[in-house]
C-alpha positions as MATLAB code, in Angstrom:
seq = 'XXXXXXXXXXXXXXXXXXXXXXXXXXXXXXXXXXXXXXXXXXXXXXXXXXXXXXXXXXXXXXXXXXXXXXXXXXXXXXXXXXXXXXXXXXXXXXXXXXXXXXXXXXXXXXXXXXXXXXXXXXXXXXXXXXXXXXXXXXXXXXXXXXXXXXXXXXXXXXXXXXXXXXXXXXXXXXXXXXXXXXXXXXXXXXXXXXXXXXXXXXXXXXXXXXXXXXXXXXXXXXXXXXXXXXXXXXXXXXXXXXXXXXXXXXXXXXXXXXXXXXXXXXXXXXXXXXXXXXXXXXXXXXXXXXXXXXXXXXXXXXXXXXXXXXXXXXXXXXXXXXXXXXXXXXXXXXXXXXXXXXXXXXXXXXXXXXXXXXXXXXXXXXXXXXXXXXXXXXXXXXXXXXXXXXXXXXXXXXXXXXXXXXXXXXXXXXXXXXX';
ca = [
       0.000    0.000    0.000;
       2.971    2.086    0.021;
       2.958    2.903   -3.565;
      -0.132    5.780   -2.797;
       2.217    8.002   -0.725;
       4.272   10.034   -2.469;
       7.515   12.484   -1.807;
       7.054   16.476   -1.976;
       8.130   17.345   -5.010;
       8.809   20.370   -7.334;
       5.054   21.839   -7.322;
       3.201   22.888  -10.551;
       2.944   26.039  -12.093;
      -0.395   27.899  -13.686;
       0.479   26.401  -17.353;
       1.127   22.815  -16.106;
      -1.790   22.649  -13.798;
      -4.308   23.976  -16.036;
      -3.097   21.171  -18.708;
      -3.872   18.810  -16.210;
      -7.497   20.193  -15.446;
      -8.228   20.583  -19.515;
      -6.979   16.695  -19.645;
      -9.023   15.307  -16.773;
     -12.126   16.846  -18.531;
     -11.763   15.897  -21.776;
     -11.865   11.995  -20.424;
     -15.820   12.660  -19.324;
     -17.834    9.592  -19.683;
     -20.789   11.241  -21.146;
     -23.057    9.335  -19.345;
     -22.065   10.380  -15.948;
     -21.664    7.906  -12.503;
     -24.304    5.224  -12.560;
     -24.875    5.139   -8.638;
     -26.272    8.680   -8.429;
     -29.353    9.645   -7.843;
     -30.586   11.783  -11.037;
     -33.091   13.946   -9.624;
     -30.764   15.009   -6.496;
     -28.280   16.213   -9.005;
     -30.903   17.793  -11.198;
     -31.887   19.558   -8.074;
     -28.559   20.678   -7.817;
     -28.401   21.874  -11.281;
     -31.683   23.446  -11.262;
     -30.689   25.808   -8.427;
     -27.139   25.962   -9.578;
     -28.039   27.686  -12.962;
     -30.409   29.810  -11.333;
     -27.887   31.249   -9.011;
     -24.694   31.599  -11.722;
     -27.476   34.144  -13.048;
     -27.877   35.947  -10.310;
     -24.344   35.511  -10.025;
     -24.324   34.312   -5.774;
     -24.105   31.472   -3.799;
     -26.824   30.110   -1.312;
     -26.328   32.955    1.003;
     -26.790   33.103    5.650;
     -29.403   35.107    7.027;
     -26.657   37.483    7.818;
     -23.021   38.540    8.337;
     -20.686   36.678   11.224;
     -18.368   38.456   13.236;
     -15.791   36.593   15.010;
     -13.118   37.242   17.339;
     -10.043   36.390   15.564;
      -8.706   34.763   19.709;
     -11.042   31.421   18.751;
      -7.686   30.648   16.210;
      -5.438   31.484   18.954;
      -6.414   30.529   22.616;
      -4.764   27.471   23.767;
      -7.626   27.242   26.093;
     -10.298   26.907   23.669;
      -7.733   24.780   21.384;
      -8.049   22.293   24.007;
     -11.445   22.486   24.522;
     -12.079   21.797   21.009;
     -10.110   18.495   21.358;
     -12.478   17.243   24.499;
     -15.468   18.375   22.753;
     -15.140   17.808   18.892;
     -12.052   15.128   18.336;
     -12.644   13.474   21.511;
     -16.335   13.024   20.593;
     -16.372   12.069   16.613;
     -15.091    9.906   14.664;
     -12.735   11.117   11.725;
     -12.500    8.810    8.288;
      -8.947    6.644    7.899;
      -9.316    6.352    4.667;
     -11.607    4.555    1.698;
     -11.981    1.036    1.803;
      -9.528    0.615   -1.158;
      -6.957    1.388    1.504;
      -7.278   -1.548    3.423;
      -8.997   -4.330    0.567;
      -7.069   -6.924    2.214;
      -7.050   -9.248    5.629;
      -3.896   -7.863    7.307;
      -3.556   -4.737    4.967;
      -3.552   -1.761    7.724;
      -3.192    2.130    8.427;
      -1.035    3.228   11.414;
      -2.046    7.261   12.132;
      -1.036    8.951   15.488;
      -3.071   11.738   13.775;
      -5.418   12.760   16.796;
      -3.198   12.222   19.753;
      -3.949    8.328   20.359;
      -1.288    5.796   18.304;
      -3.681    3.843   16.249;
      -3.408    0.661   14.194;
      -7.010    0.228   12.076;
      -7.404   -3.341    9.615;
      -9.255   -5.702    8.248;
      -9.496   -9.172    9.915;
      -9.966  -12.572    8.520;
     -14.026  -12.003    8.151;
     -13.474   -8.370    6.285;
     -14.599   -6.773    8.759;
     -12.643   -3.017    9.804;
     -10.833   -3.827   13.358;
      -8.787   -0.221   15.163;
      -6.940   -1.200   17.818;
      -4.019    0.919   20.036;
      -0.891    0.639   18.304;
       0.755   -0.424   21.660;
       2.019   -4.102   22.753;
      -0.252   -5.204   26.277;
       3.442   -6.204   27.783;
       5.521   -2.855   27.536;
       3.085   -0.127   25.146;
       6.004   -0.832   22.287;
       4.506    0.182   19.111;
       3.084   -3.074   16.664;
       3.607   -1.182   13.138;
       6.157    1.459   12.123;
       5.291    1.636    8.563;
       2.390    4.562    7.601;
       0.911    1.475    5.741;
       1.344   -2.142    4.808;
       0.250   -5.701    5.132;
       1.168   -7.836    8.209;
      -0.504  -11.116    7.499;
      -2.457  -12.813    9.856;
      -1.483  -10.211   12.912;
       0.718   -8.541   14.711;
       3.923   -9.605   16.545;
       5.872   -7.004   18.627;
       9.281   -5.881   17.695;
      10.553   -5.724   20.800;
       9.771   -8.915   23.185;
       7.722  -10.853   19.899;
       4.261  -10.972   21.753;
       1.692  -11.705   19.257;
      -1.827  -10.824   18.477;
      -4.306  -11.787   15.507;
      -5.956   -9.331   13.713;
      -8.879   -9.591   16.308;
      -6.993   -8.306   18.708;
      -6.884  -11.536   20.482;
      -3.162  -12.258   22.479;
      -2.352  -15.651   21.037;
       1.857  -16.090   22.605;
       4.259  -14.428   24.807;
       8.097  -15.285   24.728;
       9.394  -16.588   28.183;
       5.394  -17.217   29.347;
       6.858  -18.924   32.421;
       8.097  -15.900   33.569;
       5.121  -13.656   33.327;
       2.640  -16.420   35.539;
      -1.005  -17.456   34.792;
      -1.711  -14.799   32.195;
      -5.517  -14.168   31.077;
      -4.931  -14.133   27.199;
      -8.574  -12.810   26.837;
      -7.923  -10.041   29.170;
      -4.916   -8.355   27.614;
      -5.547   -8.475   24.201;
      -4.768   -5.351   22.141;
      -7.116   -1.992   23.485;
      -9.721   -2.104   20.521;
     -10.760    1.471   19.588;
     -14.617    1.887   17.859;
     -14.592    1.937   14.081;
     -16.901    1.257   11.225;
     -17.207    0.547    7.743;
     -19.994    2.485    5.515;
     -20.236    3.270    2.065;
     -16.893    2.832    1.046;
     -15.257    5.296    3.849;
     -13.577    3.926    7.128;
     -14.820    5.613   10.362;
     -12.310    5.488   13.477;
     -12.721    6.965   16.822;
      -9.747    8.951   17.989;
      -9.369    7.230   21.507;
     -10.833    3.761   23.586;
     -14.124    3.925   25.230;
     -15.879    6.335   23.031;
     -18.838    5.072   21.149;
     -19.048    4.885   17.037;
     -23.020    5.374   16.041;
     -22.930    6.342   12.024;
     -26.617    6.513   11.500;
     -26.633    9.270   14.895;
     -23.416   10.995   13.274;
     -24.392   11.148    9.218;
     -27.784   11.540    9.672;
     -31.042   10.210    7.541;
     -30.253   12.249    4.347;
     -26.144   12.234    4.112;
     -26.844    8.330    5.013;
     -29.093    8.187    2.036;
     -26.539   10.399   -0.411;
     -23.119    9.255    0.409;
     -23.767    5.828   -1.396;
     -24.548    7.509   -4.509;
     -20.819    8.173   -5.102;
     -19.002    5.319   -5.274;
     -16.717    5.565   -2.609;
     -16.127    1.711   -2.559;
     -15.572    1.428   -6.326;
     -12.470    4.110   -6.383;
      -9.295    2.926   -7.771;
      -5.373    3.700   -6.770;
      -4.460    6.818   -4.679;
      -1.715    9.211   -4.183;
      -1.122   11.181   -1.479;
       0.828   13.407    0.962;
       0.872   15.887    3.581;
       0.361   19.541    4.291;
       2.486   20.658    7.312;
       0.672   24.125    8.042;
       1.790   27.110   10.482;
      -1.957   27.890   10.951;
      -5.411   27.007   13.547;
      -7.513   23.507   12.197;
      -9.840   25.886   11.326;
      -8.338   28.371    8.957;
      -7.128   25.283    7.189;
     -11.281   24.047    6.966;
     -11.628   27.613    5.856;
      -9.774   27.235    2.649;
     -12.178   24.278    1.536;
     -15.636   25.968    1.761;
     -16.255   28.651   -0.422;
     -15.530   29.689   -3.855;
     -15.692   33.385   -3.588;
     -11.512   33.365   -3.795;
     -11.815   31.786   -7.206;
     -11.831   34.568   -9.514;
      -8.828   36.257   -7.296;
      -6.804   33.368   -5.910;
      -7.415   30.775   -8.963;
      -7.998   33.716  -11.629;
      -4.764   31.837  -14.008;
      -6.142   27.786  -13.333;
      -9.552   27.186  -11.859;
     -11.706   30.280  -12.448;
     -11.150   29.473  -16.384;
     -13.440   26.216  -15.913;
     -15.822   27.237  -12.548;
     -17.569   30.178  -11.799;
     -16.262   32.084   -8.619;
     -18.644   32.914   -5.745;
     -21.530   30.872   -7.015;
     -21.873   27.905   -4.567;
     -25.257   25.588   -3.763;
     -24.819   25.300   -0.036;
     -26.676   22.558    1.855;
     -26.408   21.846    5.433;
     -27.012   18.652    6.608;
     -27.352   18.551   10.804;
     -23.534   18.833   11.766;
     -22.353   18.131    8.285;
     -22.944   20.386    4.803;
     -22.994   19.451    0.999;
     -20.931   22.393   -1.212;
     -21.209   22.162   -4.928;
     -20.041   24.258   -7.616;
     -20.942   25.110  -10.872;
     -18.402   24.331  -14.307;
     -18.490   27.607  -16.839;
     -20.629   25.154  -18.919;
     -23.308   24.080  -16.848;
     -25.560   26.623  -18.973;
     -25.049   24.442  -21.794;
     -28.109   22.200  -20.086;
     -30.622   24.598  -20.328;
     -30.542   23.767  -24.696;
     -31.564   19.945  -23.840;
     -34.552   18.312  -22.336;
     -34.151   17.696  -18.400;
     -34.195   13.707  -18.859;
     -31.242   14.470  -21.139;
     -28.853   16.356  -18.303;
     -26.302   14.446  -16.455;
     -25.417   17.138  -14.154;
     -22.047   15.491  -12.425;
     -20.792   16.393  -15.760;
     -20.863   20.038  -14.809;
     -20.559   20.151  -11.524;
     -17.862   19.561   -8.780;
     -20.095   18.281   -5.708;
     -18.387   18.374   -1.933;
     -19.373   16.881    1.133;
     -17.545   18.322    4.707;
     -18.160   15.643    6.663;
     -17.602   17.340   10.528;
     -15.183   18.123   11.765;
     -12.924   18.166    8.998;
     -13.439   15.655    6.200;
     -13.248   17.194    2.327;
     -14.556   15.299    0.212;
     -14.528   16.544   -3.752;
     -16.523   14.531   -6.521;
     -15.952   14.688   -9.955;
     -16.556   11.652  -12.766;
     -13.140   11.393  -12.756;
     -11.903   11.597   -9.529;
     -12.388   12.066   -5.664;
      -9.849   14.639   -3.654;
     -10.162   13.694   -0.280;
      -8.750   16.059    2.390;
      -8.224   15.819    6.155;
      -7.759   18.597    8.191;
      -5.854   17.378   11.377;
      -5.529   19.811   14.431;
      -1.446   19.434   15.984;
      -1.423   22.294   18.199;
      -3.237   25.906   18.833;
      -1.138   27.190   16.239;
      -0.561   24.518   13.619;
      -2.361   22.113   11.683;
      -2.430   19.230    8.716;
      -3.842   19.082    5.387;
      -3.582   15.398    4.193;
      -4.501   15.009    0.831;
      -5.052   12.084   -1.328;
      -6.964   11.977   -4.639;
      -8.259    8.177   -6.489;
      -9.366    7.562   -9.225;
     -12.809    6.687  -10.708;
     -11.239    6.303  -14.462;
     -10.178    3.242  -15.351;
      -6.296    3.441  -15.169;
      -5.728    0.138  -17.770;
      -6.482    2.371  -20.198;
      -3.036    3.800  -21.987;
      -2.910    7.319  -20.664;
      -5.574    7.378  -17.787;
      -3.000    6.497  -14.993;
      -0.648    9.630  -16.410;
      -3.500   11.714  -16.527;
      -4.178   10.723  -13.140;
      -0.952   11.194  -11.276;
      -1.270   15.072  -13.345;
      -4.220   15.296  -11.892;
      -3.078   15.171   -8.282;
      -0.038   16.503   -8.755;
      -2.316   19.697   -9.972;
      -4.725   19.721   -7.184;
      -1.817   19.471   -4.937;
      -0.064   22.206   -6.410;
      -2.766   24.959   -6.312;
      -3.910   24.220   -2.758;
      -0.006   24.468   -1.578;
       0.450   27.522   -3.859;
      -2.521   29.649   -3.540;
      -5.105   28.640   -0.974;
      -3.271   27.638    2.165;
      -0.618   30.640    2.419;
      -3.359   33.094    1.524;
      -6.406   31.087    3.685;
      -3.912   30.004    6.235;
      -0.499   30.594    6.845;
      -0.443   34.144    6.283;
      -4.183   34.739    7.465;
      -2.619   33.289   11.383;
       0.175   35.504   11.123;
      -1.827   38.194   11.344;
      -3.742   37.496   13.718;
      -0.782   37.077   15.990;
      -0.554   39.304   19.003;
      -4.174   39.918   18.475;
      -2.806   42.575   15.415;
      -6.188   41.677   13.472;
      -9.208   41.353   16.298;
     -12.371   40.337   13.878;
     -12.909   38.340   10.877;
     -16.075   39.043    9.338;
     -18.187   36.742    7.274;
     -20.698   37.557    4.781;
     -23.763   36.187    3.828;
     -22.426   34.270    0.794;
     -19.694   32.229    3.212;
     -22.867   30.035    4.576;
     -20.461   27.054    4.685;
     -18.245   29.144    6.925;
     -20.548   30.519    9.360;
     -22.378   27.279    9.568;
     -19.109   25.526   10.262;
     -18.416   28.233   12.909;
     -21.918   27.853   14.470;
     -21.024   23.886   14.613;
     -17.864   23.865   16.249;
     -19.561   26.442   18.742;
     -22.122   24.003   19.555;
     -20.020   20.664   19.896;
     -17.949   22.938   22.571;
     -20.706   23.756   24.345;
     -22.250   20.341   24.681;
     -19.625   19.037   27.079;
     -18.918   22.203   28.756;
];
């Protein structure tokens, strides 16, 4: 599983990336993803066209003020950790990642060492990446395959991949050990519609149908999460608050400014169908040629053709649909002041075909370059430099950032609920 993670590399410029973007979309099947449900995405469309005309997104009741200190306390930092990280459950990854019995993912993203896989039956195990004898650490590698378990590095202790402790070296020595009672500490996780849900820490209960919700339950499926293909991917060190770095990924209104040489040639800027769903939100985004289905008959439009369509999953999923390809992005809080962007992008083309996997890699390789380039040092890194020393006291956000201030108003809550 190596093979998806990639060095940092030279990034591209304008030129290259919009090559990339003109090569992705000239590979459109014309009839669109099969799994998705027509007269959501007609929906979509509908409202879509009638707000690139009025040239506006789905806009708040109102402007936000905030005090620029909620990107700087350390107190509040931390209380975000007990009451949003502590409390959900972030997504490890696509099924893809770990097809296999034995295949696994070892993150220490969210403060607790974690080892998730699949076990003999398929089914998605998370366990504490820490041997029951002396906490040594099972798995080194970011990902791999280990068989049919785990044995520990440092005394050989073994485990299968329930968890179970089937030997210990020297067991003479240790007396009449309970095997069933020090198996590896098993941390909630789930596996829905193609994504892999993990708790960040033991004893904290997984319900998906409480989390998603009745109508992202219903929607996610339509995508195809389970059917995506190869990945690449890498991280985004950032000197910058979790939530500047959510920022960057929920509204288009930079586009014509920030994007004016790559993206705002194919999507209109500031034009955004916004729907909120409970904790979560649905952000979708209109191509240049999505008037183009107002000269055919409805029953004629496949609307993912001319769309890009993104889910934020809270707190800080990303994830981007297009025919072609899903960008996935995870925003992952390190400290008050600095954050993670991990991004990986697979594919929905089929990459047999001479060209696609090129096309592809070009394809990440641009979406990696214009986040790096243009929307985390303007959105982030810069944007928390300012607000250093309290220099900058308010950020105010308007009525057509509803994916902002609903994202604020979120957080907000979750922080509240435990106190």
């Amino acid at each position: 599983m190596n093979e998806g993670h990639v060095e940092q590399r030279e990034l591209l410029n304008d030129e290259e990336a919009m090559a990339a973007t003109i090569r992705m979309r000239s590979k459109l099947d014309a009839g669109g993803l099969k799994n998705v449900n027509r007269q959501t995405m007609i929906g979509i469309a509908d409202r879509l066209i009638a707000l690139a005309k009025e040239g506006r997104p789905t806009m708040a009741d109102g402007v936000l003020e905030v005090d620029t200190g909620i990107y700087t306390d350390a107190a509040l930092y931390d209380a975000e950790m007990r009451g949003i990280f502590d409390r959900f459950p972030f997504v490890a990854g696509m099924s893809r990642d770990i097809e296999k019995p034995g295949d696994y993912i070892n993150t220490s993203d969210y403060g607790t060492p974690l080892l998730i896989t699949r076990n003999k039956d398929g089914v998605i195990k998370a366990y504490v990446n820490s041997c029951r004898h002396r906490g040594a650490a099972l798995v080194y590698d970011e990902r791999g395959n280990t068989g049919a378990g785990f044995t520990c590095p440092y005394h050989g202790w073994s485990y299968n991949l329930d968890g179970k402790l089937l030997g210990i070296t020297c067991n003479s020595t240790f007396g009449a050990v309970d095997k069933n009672e020090h198996g590896l500490i098993e941390v909630e996780a789930e596996e829905r519609h193609g994504l892999i849900f993990v708790m960040t820490k033991p004893g904290m209960k997984l319900d998906l149908d409480e989390y998603l919700g009745a109508e992202l339950n219903q929607e996610l499926p339509h995508w195809g999460f389970d059917k995506v293909e190869s990945s690449k991917a890498g991280p985004i060190p950032l000197d910058g608050n979790w939530k500047l770095s959510l920022e960057a990924f929920l509204e288009s209104y930079h586009f014509d400014y920030a994007h004016r040489d790559n993206l705002a040639h194919f999507y209109f800027g500031n034009v955004a169908d916004v729907t909120p769903m409970g904790r979560h939100l649905r952000f979708t985004i209109p191509n240049l040629d999505i008037m183009e289905l107002e000269k055919k008959p409805v029953d004629e439009w496949v609307p993912e053709n001319h769309v890009v369509l993104a889910y934020m999953l809270f707190p800080g999923t990303i994830l981007i649909n297009s025919p072609q390809v899903l960008e996935f992005f995870q925003i992952v809080p390190v400290s008050v002041g600095k954050s993670v962007v991990r991004h990986s992008c697979y594919a929905r083309m089929d990459l047999t075909v001479p060209g696609n996997q090129e096309m592809f890699e070009m394809t990440w390789e641009s979406a990696h370059s214009i986040v790096q380039r243009q929307d985390l040092p303007y959105g982030v890194t810069t944007a928390h430099a300012g607000i250093t020393n309290k220099a900058m006291p308010k950020f105010l956000f308007g009525q057509n950032e509803l994916a902002l201030q609903h994202m604020h108003k979120e957080i907000r809550r979750a922080v509240a609920e435990v106190g």
